[in-house]
Coordinates of C-alpha atoms in Angstrom, one line a residue:
Chain A
M1 CA 121.5 103.8 107.4
A2 CA 122.5 106.2 110.2
E3 CA 121.2 109.2 108.2
A4 CA 117.7 107.8 108.1
S5 CA 117.6 106.5 111.7
L6 CA 115.0 108.0 114.0
E7 CA 116.9 107.2 117.2
G8 CA 117.9 110.3 119.0
E9 CA 115.4 112.4 117.1
R10 CA 112.7 114.0 119.2
G11 CA 113.5 112.0 122.2
F12 CA 112.7 108.7 120.5
A13 CA 115.7 107.0 122.0
K14 CA 114.5 107.7 125.5
S15 CA 111.2 106.1 125.0
E16 CA 112.6 103.3 122.8
R17 CA 110.3 104.6 120.0
G18 CA 112.1 104.7 116.7
K19 CA 113.8 101.4 117.6
W20 CA 112.2 98.5 116.0
P21 CA 111.5 95.7 118.5
D22 CA 113.5 92.5 118.6
G23 CA 112.0 89.9 116.3
G24 CA 112.3 91.8 113.1
V25 CA 109.3 91.7 110.9
T26 CA 107.4 89.2 113.1
R27 CA 106.7 92.3 115.3
V28 CA 105.3 95.6 114.4
P29 CA 105.6 98.4 117.0
F30 CA 102.3 100.3 117.5
W31 CA 104.0 103.7 117.3
V32 CA 104.3 103.3 113.5
Y33 CA 100.5 103.8 113.3
S34 CA 100.3 107.1 115.3
D35 CA 103.7 108.9 115.3
E36 CA 103.6 112.3 113.5
E37 CA 107.3 112.1 112.6
I38 CA 106.9 108.6 111.1
Y39 CA 104.0 110.0 109.0
R40 CA 106.0 112.9 107.7
R41 CA 108.9 110.5 106.8
E42 CA 106.5 108.2 105.0
Q43 CA 105.4 111.1 102.7
D44 CA 109.1 111.5 101.7
H45 CA 110.3 107.9 101.6
V46 CA 107.2 105.7 100.9
F47 CA 105.0 107.9 98.7
G48 CA 107.6 110.4 97.6
G49 CA 110.9 109.6 95.8
A50 CA 111.2 106.8 93.3
N51 CA 107.9 105.0 94.2
W52 CA 105.3 104.6 91.5
N53 CA 102.0 105.8 92.9
Y54 CA 98.7 105.0 91.2
V55 CA 96.9 108.2 90.2
A56 CA 94.2 107.5 87.7
L57 CA 92.9 105.3 84.8
E58 CA 93.5 106.4 81.3
A59 CA 89.8 105.9 80.7
E60 CA 89.1 108.9 82.9
I61 CA 91.0 111.2 80.6
P62 CA 90.4 109.8 77.1
N63 CA 90.5 113.1 75.1
G64 CA 93.1 115.9 74.7
G65 CA 92.4 118.5 77.4
D66 CA 90.8 116.0 79.8
F67 CA 92.0 116.2 83.4
V68 CA 91.3 114.8 86.9
R69 CA 92.6 115.7 90.3
S70 CA 94.4 113.0 92.2
W71 CA 96.8 112.4 95.1
V72 CA 100.3 111.0 95.6
G73 CA 100.5 110.3 99.3
D74 CA 98.8 113.3 100.8
K75 CA 100.0 115.6 98.0
P76 CA 97.4 116.9 95.5
V77 CA 98.3 116.4 91.8
V78 CA 96.6 117.0 88.5
V79 CA 96.5 114.3 85.8
T80 CA 96.0 115.5 82.2
R81 CA 95.9 114.3 78.6
D82 CA 97.7 116.9 76.4
A83 CA 96.9 117.7 72.8
E84 CA 99.5 115.2 71.6
G85 CA 97.8 112.4 73.5
G86 CA 100.5 112.3 76.3
V87 CA 99.7 111.8 80.0
N88 CA 101.0 114.4 82.4
V89 CA 101.0 114.5 86.2
F90 CA 102.0 117.7 88.1
A91 CA 101.6 119.1 91.6
N92 CA 98.3 120.9 92.2
S93 CA 100.2 123.7 93.7
C94 CA 100.9 127.1 92.0
A95 CA 104.5 127.8 91.2
H96 CA 103.9 131.3 92.5
R97 CA 102.4 131.1 96.0
G98 CA 101.3 127.4 96.3
V99 CA 97.5 127.7 95.6
A100 CA 95.9 124.3 94.7
F101 CA 94.8 126.0 91.5
C102 CA 92.9 123.1 89.9
R103 CA 89.7 123.3 91.8
H104 CA 87.4 121.1 89.7
N105 CA 87.5 117.4 90.2
R106 CA 87.6 116.7 86.5
G107 CA 86.9 118.4 83.2
N108 CA 88.3 119.5 79.9
T109 CA 90.4 122.6 79.3
D110 CA 93.4 123.8 77.4
L111 CA 94.6 126.0 80.2
F112 CA 94.5 126.1 84.0
T113 CA 94.4 129.5 85.6
C114 CA 95.3 130.0 89.2
P115 CA 92.4 132.1 90.6
Y116 CA 94.6 134.1 93.0
H117 CA 96.9 136.0 90.6
Q118 CA 95.8 134.5 87.3
W119 CA 99.1 132.6 86.6
S120 CA 98.2 130.2 83.8
Y121 CA 99.4 126.7 83.1
D122 CA 99.3 124.5 80.0
L123 CA 98.3 120.8 80.1
K124 CA 101.9 119.9 80.9
G125 CA 101.8 122.1 84.0
R126 CA 104.1 124.7 82.5
V127 CA 103.5 128.4 83.3
T128 CA 102.4 130.1 80.1
G129 CA 101.4 133.5 81.4
I130 CA 101.7 135.9 84.3
P131 CA 99.6 139.1 84.5
F132 CA 101.5 142.3 84.9
R133 CA 104.8 140.4 84.4
R134 CA 106.2 143.6 82.8
G135 CA 104.5 145.8 85.4
Y136 CA 102.2 148.7 84.5
K137 CA 103.3 151.9 82.8
G138 CA 106.9 150.9 83.5
K139 CA 106.3 150.3 87.2
G140 CA 106.5 147.1 89.2
G141 CA 106.4 143.6 87.6
M142 CA 108.9 140.9 87.6
G143 CA 112.6 141.7 87.4
K144 CA 114.3 141.5 83.9
D145 CA 116.1 138.4 85.0
F146 CA 112.8 136.6 85.6
S147 CA 112.2 133.9 82.9
L148 CA 109.2 131.7 82.3
E149 CA 111.6 129.0 81.1
G150 CA 111.4 126.0 83.3
R151 CA 108.7 127.5 85.6
G152 CA 105.7 125.3 86.3
A153 CA 103.9 123.2 88.8
T154 CA 106.3 120.4 89.9
P155 CA 106.1 117.7 87.3
L156 CA 106.1 114.0 88.2
A157 CA 107.5 111.1 86.2
V158 CA 104.6 109.2 84.5
A159 CA 104.3 105.5 83.8
V160 CA 101.3 104.1 81.9
R161 CA 100.7 100.4 81.5
N162 CA 97.6 99.0 79.8
G163 CA 95.4 101.9 80.8
V164 CA 96.6 102.5 84.3
I165 CA 98.5 105.7 85.2
F166 CA 101.3 105.8 87.9
A167 CA 103.4 108.8 88.9
A168 CA 106.6 109.3 90.9
F169 CA 108.2 112.4 92.2
D170 CA 111.6 111.1 91.5
H171 CA 112.3 111.2 87.7
V172 CA 114.9 108.5 87.9
A173 CA 112.5 105.9 89.2
E174 CA 113.1 102.5 87.7
A175 CA 110.8 101.3 84.8
F176 CA 107.4 100.4 86.2
E177 CA 107.7 96.9 84.9
D178 CA 111.0 96.4 86.8
Y179 CA 109.4 98.1 89.9
L180 CA 106.6 95.5 89.9
G181 CA 108.8 92.5 89.1
P182 CA 107.9 89.7 86.7
K183 CA 105.5 87.8 89.1
M184 CA 103.5 90.9 90.1
L185 CA 103.5 92.2 86.6
G186 CA 101.9 88.9 85.6
Y187 CA 99.0 89.4 88.0
F188 CA 98.7 93.1 86.9
D189 CA 98.5 92.1 83.3
R190 CA 95.9 89.5 84.1
V191 CA 93.3 92.2 84.8
F192 CA 94.9 94.9 82.6
D193 CA 95.4 92.8 79.6
G194 CA 95.4 95.7 77.1
R195 CA 91.6 95.8 76.5
P196 CA 90.3 99.4 76.9
L197 CA 88.7 100.0 80.3
K198 CA 85.5 101.6 81.1
V199 CA 84.9 103.5 84.4
L200 CA 81.7 102.3 86.1
G201 CA 81.7 104.7 89.1
Y202 CA 83.3 105.9 92.3
L203 CA 82.8 105.3 96.0
K204 CA 84.7 107.1 98.7
Q205 CA 85.1 106.8 102.4
R206 CA 87.4 108.3 105.0
I207 CA 88.5 105.6 107.5
D208 CA 89.8 106.7 110.9
C209 CA 92.9 104.6 111.0
N210 CA 96.5 104.7 109.7
W211 CA 96.8 103.9 106.0
K212 CA 99.1 100.9 106.7
L213 CA 96.3 99.0 108.4
M214 CA 94.4 99.0 105.1
F215 CA 97.4 97.6 103.2
E216 CA 98.0 95.0 105.9
N217 CA 94.3 94.0 105.7
I218 CA 94.6 93.1 102.0
K219 CA 97.9 91.3 102.7
D220 CA 96.3 89.2 105.4
P221 CA 94.2 86.3 104.1
Y222 CA 94.0 84.9 107.6
H223 CA 91.3 87.4 108.6
A224 CA 89.2 86.8 105.5
S225 CA 88.3 83.3 106.5
V226 CA 87.2 84.2 110.1
L227 CA 85.9 87.8 110.0
H228 CA 83.9 87.9 106.7
V229 CA 80.9 85.8 107.4
F230 CA 79.4 86.8 104.1
L231 CA 82.4 85.6 102.1
I232 CA 82.7 82.4 104.2
T233 CA 79.0 81.6 104.0
F234 CA 78.7 82.0 100.3
G235 CA 82.0 80.2 99.6
L236 CA 83.7 83.2 98.0
F237 CA 86.9 83.0 100.0
R238 CA 87.8 80.2 102.4
M239 CA 90.7 78.5 104.0
D240 CA 89.8 75.2 102.4
Q241 CA 90.1 76.6 98.9
E242 CA 93.2 76.3 96.9
S243 CA 95.0 79.5 97.3
A244 CA 98.3 81.3 97.6
V245 CA 100.1 84.4 98.8
E246 CA 102.8 85.7 96.6
M247 CA 105.1 88.7 96.6
D248 CA 107.7 90.4 94.5
E249 CA 111.4 90.0 95.5
T250 CA 111.3 93.1 97.8
G251 CA 108.1 92.0 99.6
R252 CA 106.6 95.4 99.0
H253 CA 103.9 94.2 96.5
G254 CA 101.7 91.2 97.2
A255 CA 98.9 89.2 95.8
L256 CA 96.3 87.0 97.4
I257 CA 95.0 84.4 95.0
S258 CA 92.0 82.3 95.7
R259 CA 90.4 79.5 93.7
R260 CA 86.7 78.6 94.3
G261 CA 86.5 75.3 96.0
A262 CA 83.7 72.8 96.5
E263 CA 81.9 72.2 99.9
A264 CA 83.8 73.2 103.0
D265 CA 85.8 70.3 104.4
A266 CA 85.2 69.3 108.0
E267 CA 88.5 70.5 109.5
A268 CA 88.2 74.0 107.9
S269 CA 84.5 74.2 108.9
R270 CA 85.4 73.4 112.5
E271 CA 88.0 76.2 112.6
M272 CA 85.7 78.7 111.0
S273 CA 82.6 77.5 113.0
N274 CA 82.3 80.7 115.0
N275 CA 81.3 82.5 111.9
L276 CA 80.3 79.8 109.4
R277 CA 76.6 79.9 108.9
V278 CA 75.5 77.0 106.8
D279 CA 71.8 77.9 107.2
F280 CA 72.1 81.0 105.0
S281 CA 71.4 81.1 101.3
L282 CA 70.8 84.1 99.0
R283 CA 67.2 84.7 98.2
D284 CA 68.2 86.4 95.0
P285 CA 71.2 84.5 93.5
R286 CA 71.7 87.3 90.9
L287 CA 73.9 89.0 93.5
L288 CA 76.5 86.3 93.1
D289 CA 75.9 85.3 89.5
I290 CA 79.5 85.0 88.7
A291 CA 80.9 84.7 85.2
R292 CA 84.4 83.4 84.6
E293 CA 86.4 86.0 82.7
Y294 CA 90.1 85.2 83.1
P295 CA 92.2 82.2 82.0
G296 CA 93.2 79.9 84.8
D297 CA 91.1 78.9 87.9
A298 CA 91.8 81.9 90.2
T299 CA 88.5 83.6 91.1
V300 CA 89.9 86.3 93.4
V301 CA 93.1 88.1 93.0
M302 CA 93.7 91.0 95.4
Q303 CA 96.9 92.8 94.5
T304 CA 98.6 95.4 96.7
I305 CA 101.0 97.6 94.7
W306 CA 103.3 99.6 96.9
P307 CA 102.7 102.2 98.1
N308 CA 99.1 103.3 97.5
V309 CA 96.8 101.0 95.6
I310 CA 94.9 97.8 95.8
V311 CA 93.8 96.2 92.6
Q312 CA 90.6 94.3 93.4
Q313 CA 89.4 91.4 91.3
Q314 CA 86.7 89.8 93.5
S315 CA 84.8 87.6 91.0
N316 CA 83.4 90.2 88.5
T317 CA 83.8 93.3 90.6
L318 CA 86.9 95.2 89.6
A319 CA 88.2 98.3 91.3
M320 CA 91.2 100.3 92.1
R321 CA 91.3 101.2 95.8
H322 CA 93.4 104.3 96.0
M323 CA 94.7 105.1 99.5
V324 CA 95.2 108.8 100.4
P325 CA 96.7 109.3 103.8
R326 CA 95.2 112.1 105.9
G327 CA 97.6 112.3 108.8
P328 CA 98.6 109.3 110.9
H329 CA 95.0 108.7 112.1
A330 CA 93.0 108.7 108.9
F331 CA 93.1 107.9 105.2
D332 CA 90.7 108.2 102.3
L333 CA 89.8 105.1 100.5
N334 CA 88.8 106.1 96.9
W335 CA 87.3 103.2 94.9
T336 CA 87.2 103.5 91.1
F337 CA 85.1 100.6 89.8
F338 CA 85.7 99.6 86.2
G339 CA 84.9 97.1 83.5
Y340 CA 86.0 96.7 79.9
A341 CA 84.8 98.8 77.1
D342 CA 83.6 95.7 75.3
D343 CA 81.6 94.4 78.2
T344 CA 78.0 93.3 77.4
P345 CA 75.2 95.1 79.2
E346 CA 74.7 91.8 81.2
M347 CA 78.4 91.9 82.4
T348 CA 78.0 95.5 83.4
Q349 CA 74.9 94.6 85.4
R350 CA 76.8 91.8 87.0
R351 CA 79.6 94.2 88.1
V352 CA 77.0 96.7 89.5
R353 CA 75.3 93.9 91.5
Q354 CA 78.5 92.4 92.8
A355 CA 79.7 95.9 93.8
N356 CA 77.2 95.5 96.7
L357 CA 80.0 93.5 98.4
M358 CA 82.4 96.5 98.3
G359 CA 82.7 100.1 99.2
P360 CA 81.6 102.0 102.3
A361 CA 78.4 100.0 102.6
G362 CA 79.8 96.7 101.2
L363 CA 78.5 93.4 102.4
V364 CA 82.1 92.3 103.0
S365 CA 84.1 95.5 103.2
V366 CA 82.1 97.1 106.0
D367 CA 83.6 94.4 108.3
D368 CA 87.1 95.7 107.3
S369 CA 86.4 99.5 107.7
E370 CA 84.9 98.8 111.1
V371 CA 87.6 96.5 112.4
L372 CA 90.3 98.9 111.1
V373 CA 88.9 101.7 113.2
M374 CA 88.8 99.4 116.1
S375 CA 92.4 98.6 115.5
Q376 CA 93.4 102.2 115.5
D377 CA 91.4 102.7 118.7
G378 CA 93.3 99.9 120.4
L379 CA 96.8 100.7 119.0
V380 CA 97.2 104.4 119.6
P381 CA 96.9 104.4 123.4
Y382 CA 99.5 101.7 123.6
P383 CA 102.4 102.9 121.4
D384 CA 105.0 100.8 123.1
S385 CA 103.2 97.5 122.5
E386 CA 103.7 95.5 119.4
A387 CA 101.8 93.3 117.0
V388 CA 102.6 89.6 116.6
V389 CA 102.9 88.6 113.0
E390 CA 103.9 84.9 113.1
M391 CA 101.1 83.2 111.3
G392 CA 102.7 80.9 108.7
G393 CA 106.1 81.2 110.4
K394 CA 108.7 83.9 110.6
E395 CA 110.0 83.9 107.1
V396 CA 109.3 86.0 104.1
A397 CA 108.6 83.6 101.2
D398 CA 105.6 82.8 99.0
A399 CA 103.0 80.5 100.6
P400 CA 100.7 78.1 98.7
H401 CA 98.0 78.6 101.3
M402 CA 96.1 81.3 103.2
I403 CA 96.9 80.6 106.8
T404 CA 99.7 83.1 106.8
E405 CA 100.7 86.7 107.5
V406 CA 103.7 86.4 105.3
A407 CA 102.8 89.3 103.0
I408 CA 102.6 91.6 106.1
R409 CA 106.1 90.5 107.0
G410 CA 107.1 91.2 103.4
F411 CA 105.6 94.7 103.5
Y412 CA 107.4 95.6 106.8
S413 CA 110.7 94.1 105.5
H414 CA 110.6 96.7 102.7
Y415 CA 109.1 99.4 104.9
K416 CA 111.8 99.1 107.6
K417 CA 114.4 99.4 104.8
V418 CA 113.1 102.6 103.2
M419 CA 112.2 104.2 106.5
G420 CA 115.6 103.4 108.1
L421 CA 113.9 101.6 111.0
Chain B
M1 CA 40.7 130.1 98.6
T2 CA 38.3 129.5 95.7
V3 CA 36.4 126.4 95.2
M4 CA 38.4 125.7 92.2
E5 CA 41.7 126.0 94.1
K6 CA 40.4 123.7 96.9
S7 CA 39.6 121.0 94.4
I8 CA 43.0 121.2 92.9
L9 CA 44.8 121.4 96.3
G10 CA 42.7 118.7 97.9
P11 CA 44.3 115.7 96.2
V12 CA 47.8 117.3 96.3
L13 CA 47.6 118.0 100.0
E14 CA 46.2 114.5 100.6
T15 CA 49.1 113.0 98.6
R16 CA 51.7 115.0 100.4
L17 CA 50.4 114.0 103.8
A18 CA 50.3 110.4 102.7
L19 CA 53.9 110.7 101.5
E20 CA 55.0 112.3 104.8
D21 CA 53.4 109.5 106.6
L22 CA 55.2 107.0 104.3
N23 CA 58.6 108.7 104.8
A24 CA 58.0 108.9 108.6
R25 CA 57.2 105.2 108.9
Y26 CA 60.1 104.2 106.6
A27 CA 62.6 106.3 108.6
A28 CA 61.3 105.0 111.9
A29 CA 61.5 101.4 110.9
L30 CA 65.1 101.7 110.0
D31 CA 66.0 104.0 112.9
D32 CA 64.4 101.5 115.3
G33 CA 66.3 98.6 113.7
E34 CA 63.2 96.9 112.4
Y35 CA 65.1 95.9 109.3
D36 CA 62.7 93.1 108.3
A37 CA 60.1 95.8 107.6
W38 CA 62.3 97.6 105.1
P39 CA 61.6 95.4 102.0
S40 CA 57.8 95.7 102.7
F41 CA 58.0 99.4 101.7
F42 CA 58.8 98.3 98.1
T43 CA 56.9 96.7 95.3
D44 CA 58.1 93.1 94.5
D45 CA 60.2 94.5 91.7
G46 CA 61.1 97.7 93.5
L47 CA 64.5 99.3 93.0
Y48 CA 66.6 100.7 95.8
R49 CA 69.9 102.5 95.1
L50 CA 72.2 104.6 97.2
V51 CA 74.3 106.5 94.8
P52 CA 77.0 109.2 95.2
K53 CA 76.0 112.4 93.4
E54 CA 79.3 112.1 91.5
N55 CA 78.2 108.9 89.8
Q56 CA 74.6 110.2 89.2
D57 CA 76.0 113.4 87.5
L58 CA 78.4 111.4 85.4
G59 CA 75.8 108.8 84.5
L60 CA 77.9 106.0 86.0
P61 CA 76.0 102.9 87.3
I62 CA 77.9 101.9 90.4
A63 CA 76.0 102.4 93.7
A64 CA 77.0 101.9 97.3
L65 CA 73.8 99.8 97.7
H66 CA 72.0 98.4 94.8
C67 CA 68.9 96.1 95.3
E68 CA 66.7 95.0 92.4
G69 CA 63.5 93.6 93.8
R70 CA 62.3 92.6 97.2
L71 CA 64.4 89.4 97.4
M72 CA 67.6 91.4 97.0
L73 CA 66.4 93.8 99.6
E74 CA 65.8 90.8 101.9
D75 CA 69.3 89.6 101.3
R76 CA 70.6 93.0 102.4
V77 CA 68.5 92.7 105.5
T78 CA 70.1 89.3 106.3
A79 CA 73.5 90.8 105.9
V80 CA 72.8 93.8 108.1
K81 CA 71.3 91.5 110.8
E82 CA 73.4 88.4 110.6
T83 CA 76.7 88.7 108.8
T84 CA 78.0 92.2 109.2
M85 CA 80.5 93.0 111.9
A86 CA 80.0 96.6 113.0
R87 CA 80.5 98.7 116.0
P88 CA 77.3 99.4 117.9
R89 CA 75.6 102.7 116.9
E90 CA 72.4 104.7 116.7
L91 CA 71.5 105.9 113.2
R92 CA 68.8 108.5 112.7
R93 CA 67.2 109.7 109.5
F94 CA 65.7 113.2 109.0
V95 CA 63.6 113.4 105.9
T96 CA 62.3 116.8 104.8
Q97 CA 58.7 117.5 103.5
P98 CA 58.2 115.7 100.2
R99 CA 58.0 117.7 97.0
V100 CA 55.5 116.1 94.6
L101 CA 56.7 116.5 91.0
S102 CA 53.9 114.7 89.3
M103 CA 51.0 112.4 90.1
D104 CA 48.6 110.4 88.0
G105 CA 46.4 107.4 88.6
S106 CA 49.3 105.0 88.7
E107 CA 52.3 106.8 90.0
I108 CA 53.6 109.6 92.2
V109 CA 57.0 111.1 91.5
A110 CA 58.4 112.9 94.5
Q111 CA 61.6 114.1 96.1
A112 CA 62.7 114.8 99.7
N113 CA 66.0 115.7 101.2
V114 CA 67.5 113.3 103.8
L115 CA 70.1 113.6 106.5
L116 CA 71.6 110.6 108.2
V117 CA 73.4 111.1 111.5
E118 CA 75.1 108.5 113.7
T119 CA 76.1 108.2 117.3
L120 CA 78.9 105.8 118.3
L121 CA 80.3 104.9 121.7
D122 CA 82.8 107.5 123.0
Q123 CA 82.1 109.9 120.1
M124 CA 80.2 113.0 119.3
T125 CA 77.3 112.6 117.0
K126 CA 78.2 113.1 113.4
I127 CA 76.7 113.4 109.9
V128 CA 77.1 110.2 107.8
L129 CA 75.6 111.7 104.6
V130 CA 73.2 114.2 103.2
G131 CA 71.3 113.7 100.1
R132 CA 68.0 113.5 98.3
F133 CA 65.4 110.7 97.8
L134 CA 64.2 110.4 94.2
D135 CA 61.0 108.4 94.5
R136 CA 58.5 106.7 92.2
I137 CA 55.6 105.5 94.3
T138 CA 52.7 103.4 93.4
R139 CA 49.5 102.5 95.2
E140 CA 48.7 98.8 95.9
G141 CA 45.4 98.5 97.6
E142 CA 45.5 100.7 100.6
R143 CA 49.3 101.0 100.7
L144 CA 51.8 103.3 99.0
L145 CA 54.9 101.4 97.9
F146 CA 58.2 102.5 96.4
R147 CA 58.6 101.3 92.8
E148 CA 61.9 103.2 93.0
R149 CA 63.7 104.8 95.8
I150 CA 67.0 106.3 94.7
C151 CA 69.0 108.1 97.4
V152 CA 71.5 110.4 95.7
Y153 CA 74.0 111.6 98.3
D154 CA 76.1 114.7 98.1
S155 CA 78.7 113.6 100.7
L156 CA 81.9 112.6 98.9
H157 CA 83.4 110.6 101.7
I158 CA 81.4 108.4 104.0
P159 CA 82.9 108.5 107.5
N160 CA 84.2 104.9 107.9
S161 CA 81.2 102.7 107.1
L162 CA 77.6 102.8 106.2
V163 CA 76.1 99.8 108.0
E164 CA 72.4 100.2 107.1
P165 CA 70.3 101.3 104.2
V166 CA 69.3 105.0 104.2

């Protein structure tokens, strides 16, 4: 892939940057987390093109005319429901001079009007009107050859599956189902089983680290059993539980699956002893009053869908974690918590209580947002160093346990390919 | 000021001073890391929520922190003190003068704006969030206690993490 190679560009060859270190996916060079050129190329090759990006839930736009703003990579888009019930996604960037014309976060309208020169758009993002298009008293205006036909905010391809909306800039993207592959589609359909969803709320944070570190975090079950004292202590996620790490054939999507075990066994407890606190118990057990809601014995499935979303099913707390990169050194993590439209009030209450574990103040997730910033702080000044990713071996294959970084290797195996690295 | 005005203002001023004192003690306890004191500002069934304004406006129930009753508040304290891994920092709360919306024998309804700023190693001090406390306060013996303290924050994005209650 000579065309996509970074070697020789911007002096990369001289500094050895742009050349992936020996060791393949068992090594990750630190410059991928800070380089501006890498960031720019990610917008084109990882988030752009034929990649299905999560943008919204259908439950956010139930009625004709409903819209929400969203993001594909760092590019602003608008997600709408048109009068015929169809879902549309188009660039939030005026076809005239580029203004991000949709300035409300959500709402209902039959027309968007760019405030700058009042160009108007329908719910499919097509330009429907231009003031003074014919000029005034015969003077000015657009030329006779100027047509509204085909003019509009750049439209994205849209895929909707069981209430979840994905968009791709490339209209020849493969079918979403093929993009996920049969195994990952199975985990997707486990949560999105066709029941109507209900949005329960939003939490947002801006984390000062490269977006890939967040994805790696959810592909890395190794850390969960040592970093997250809360999870470990209350038996929500531990090495001695039956568990698995699975991927699609490309390695780009992954799932961590955990099954709630009995008491910690001696060997696992010894390894986790730094952080295992057997003396703790919850004073109010309602925080973890967990109800089984899916067939099978998995209690936690954390699914990463390339390139921009984590589907979180941690006991009864369900959320889409939408990543929006903000340059190489920061990304927004936008959490959309949801349940099902037919949830009982008790189940909704359970989801609200368990949400204490998640978000910017989460009993568990704070550990992650903090350690991710510390990662960025330690990586950026050492661009020529590299990460060691050898837990669980050097291969990229599903693992029936959690002591592995295989899904990170899977991610970089695909990343290297699309980035030409 | 007429005698009539004095008799009306008297209890209002007294209440406002008492609320200012309550807010000052509450903020100081958390600023100083005396987390164990935090649940004692609430009634046994007191409700504490930290909610983005977006959710509040849309009537959506998810909160960044949600504690029903003193025991759940105590569990949050345990997490802050014992289980959370966070970079060391100073957090400081600035609470504006309370506005008393209503008061009767059993309950005071009041609001105050709040600003939370943090200082981390090697960084300039920055704003974590800005918002408003929506309070329902009751008197138990000599003490004023929160029956409800809902902090609704305007800030859309929390910078990195919020490691303590507001």
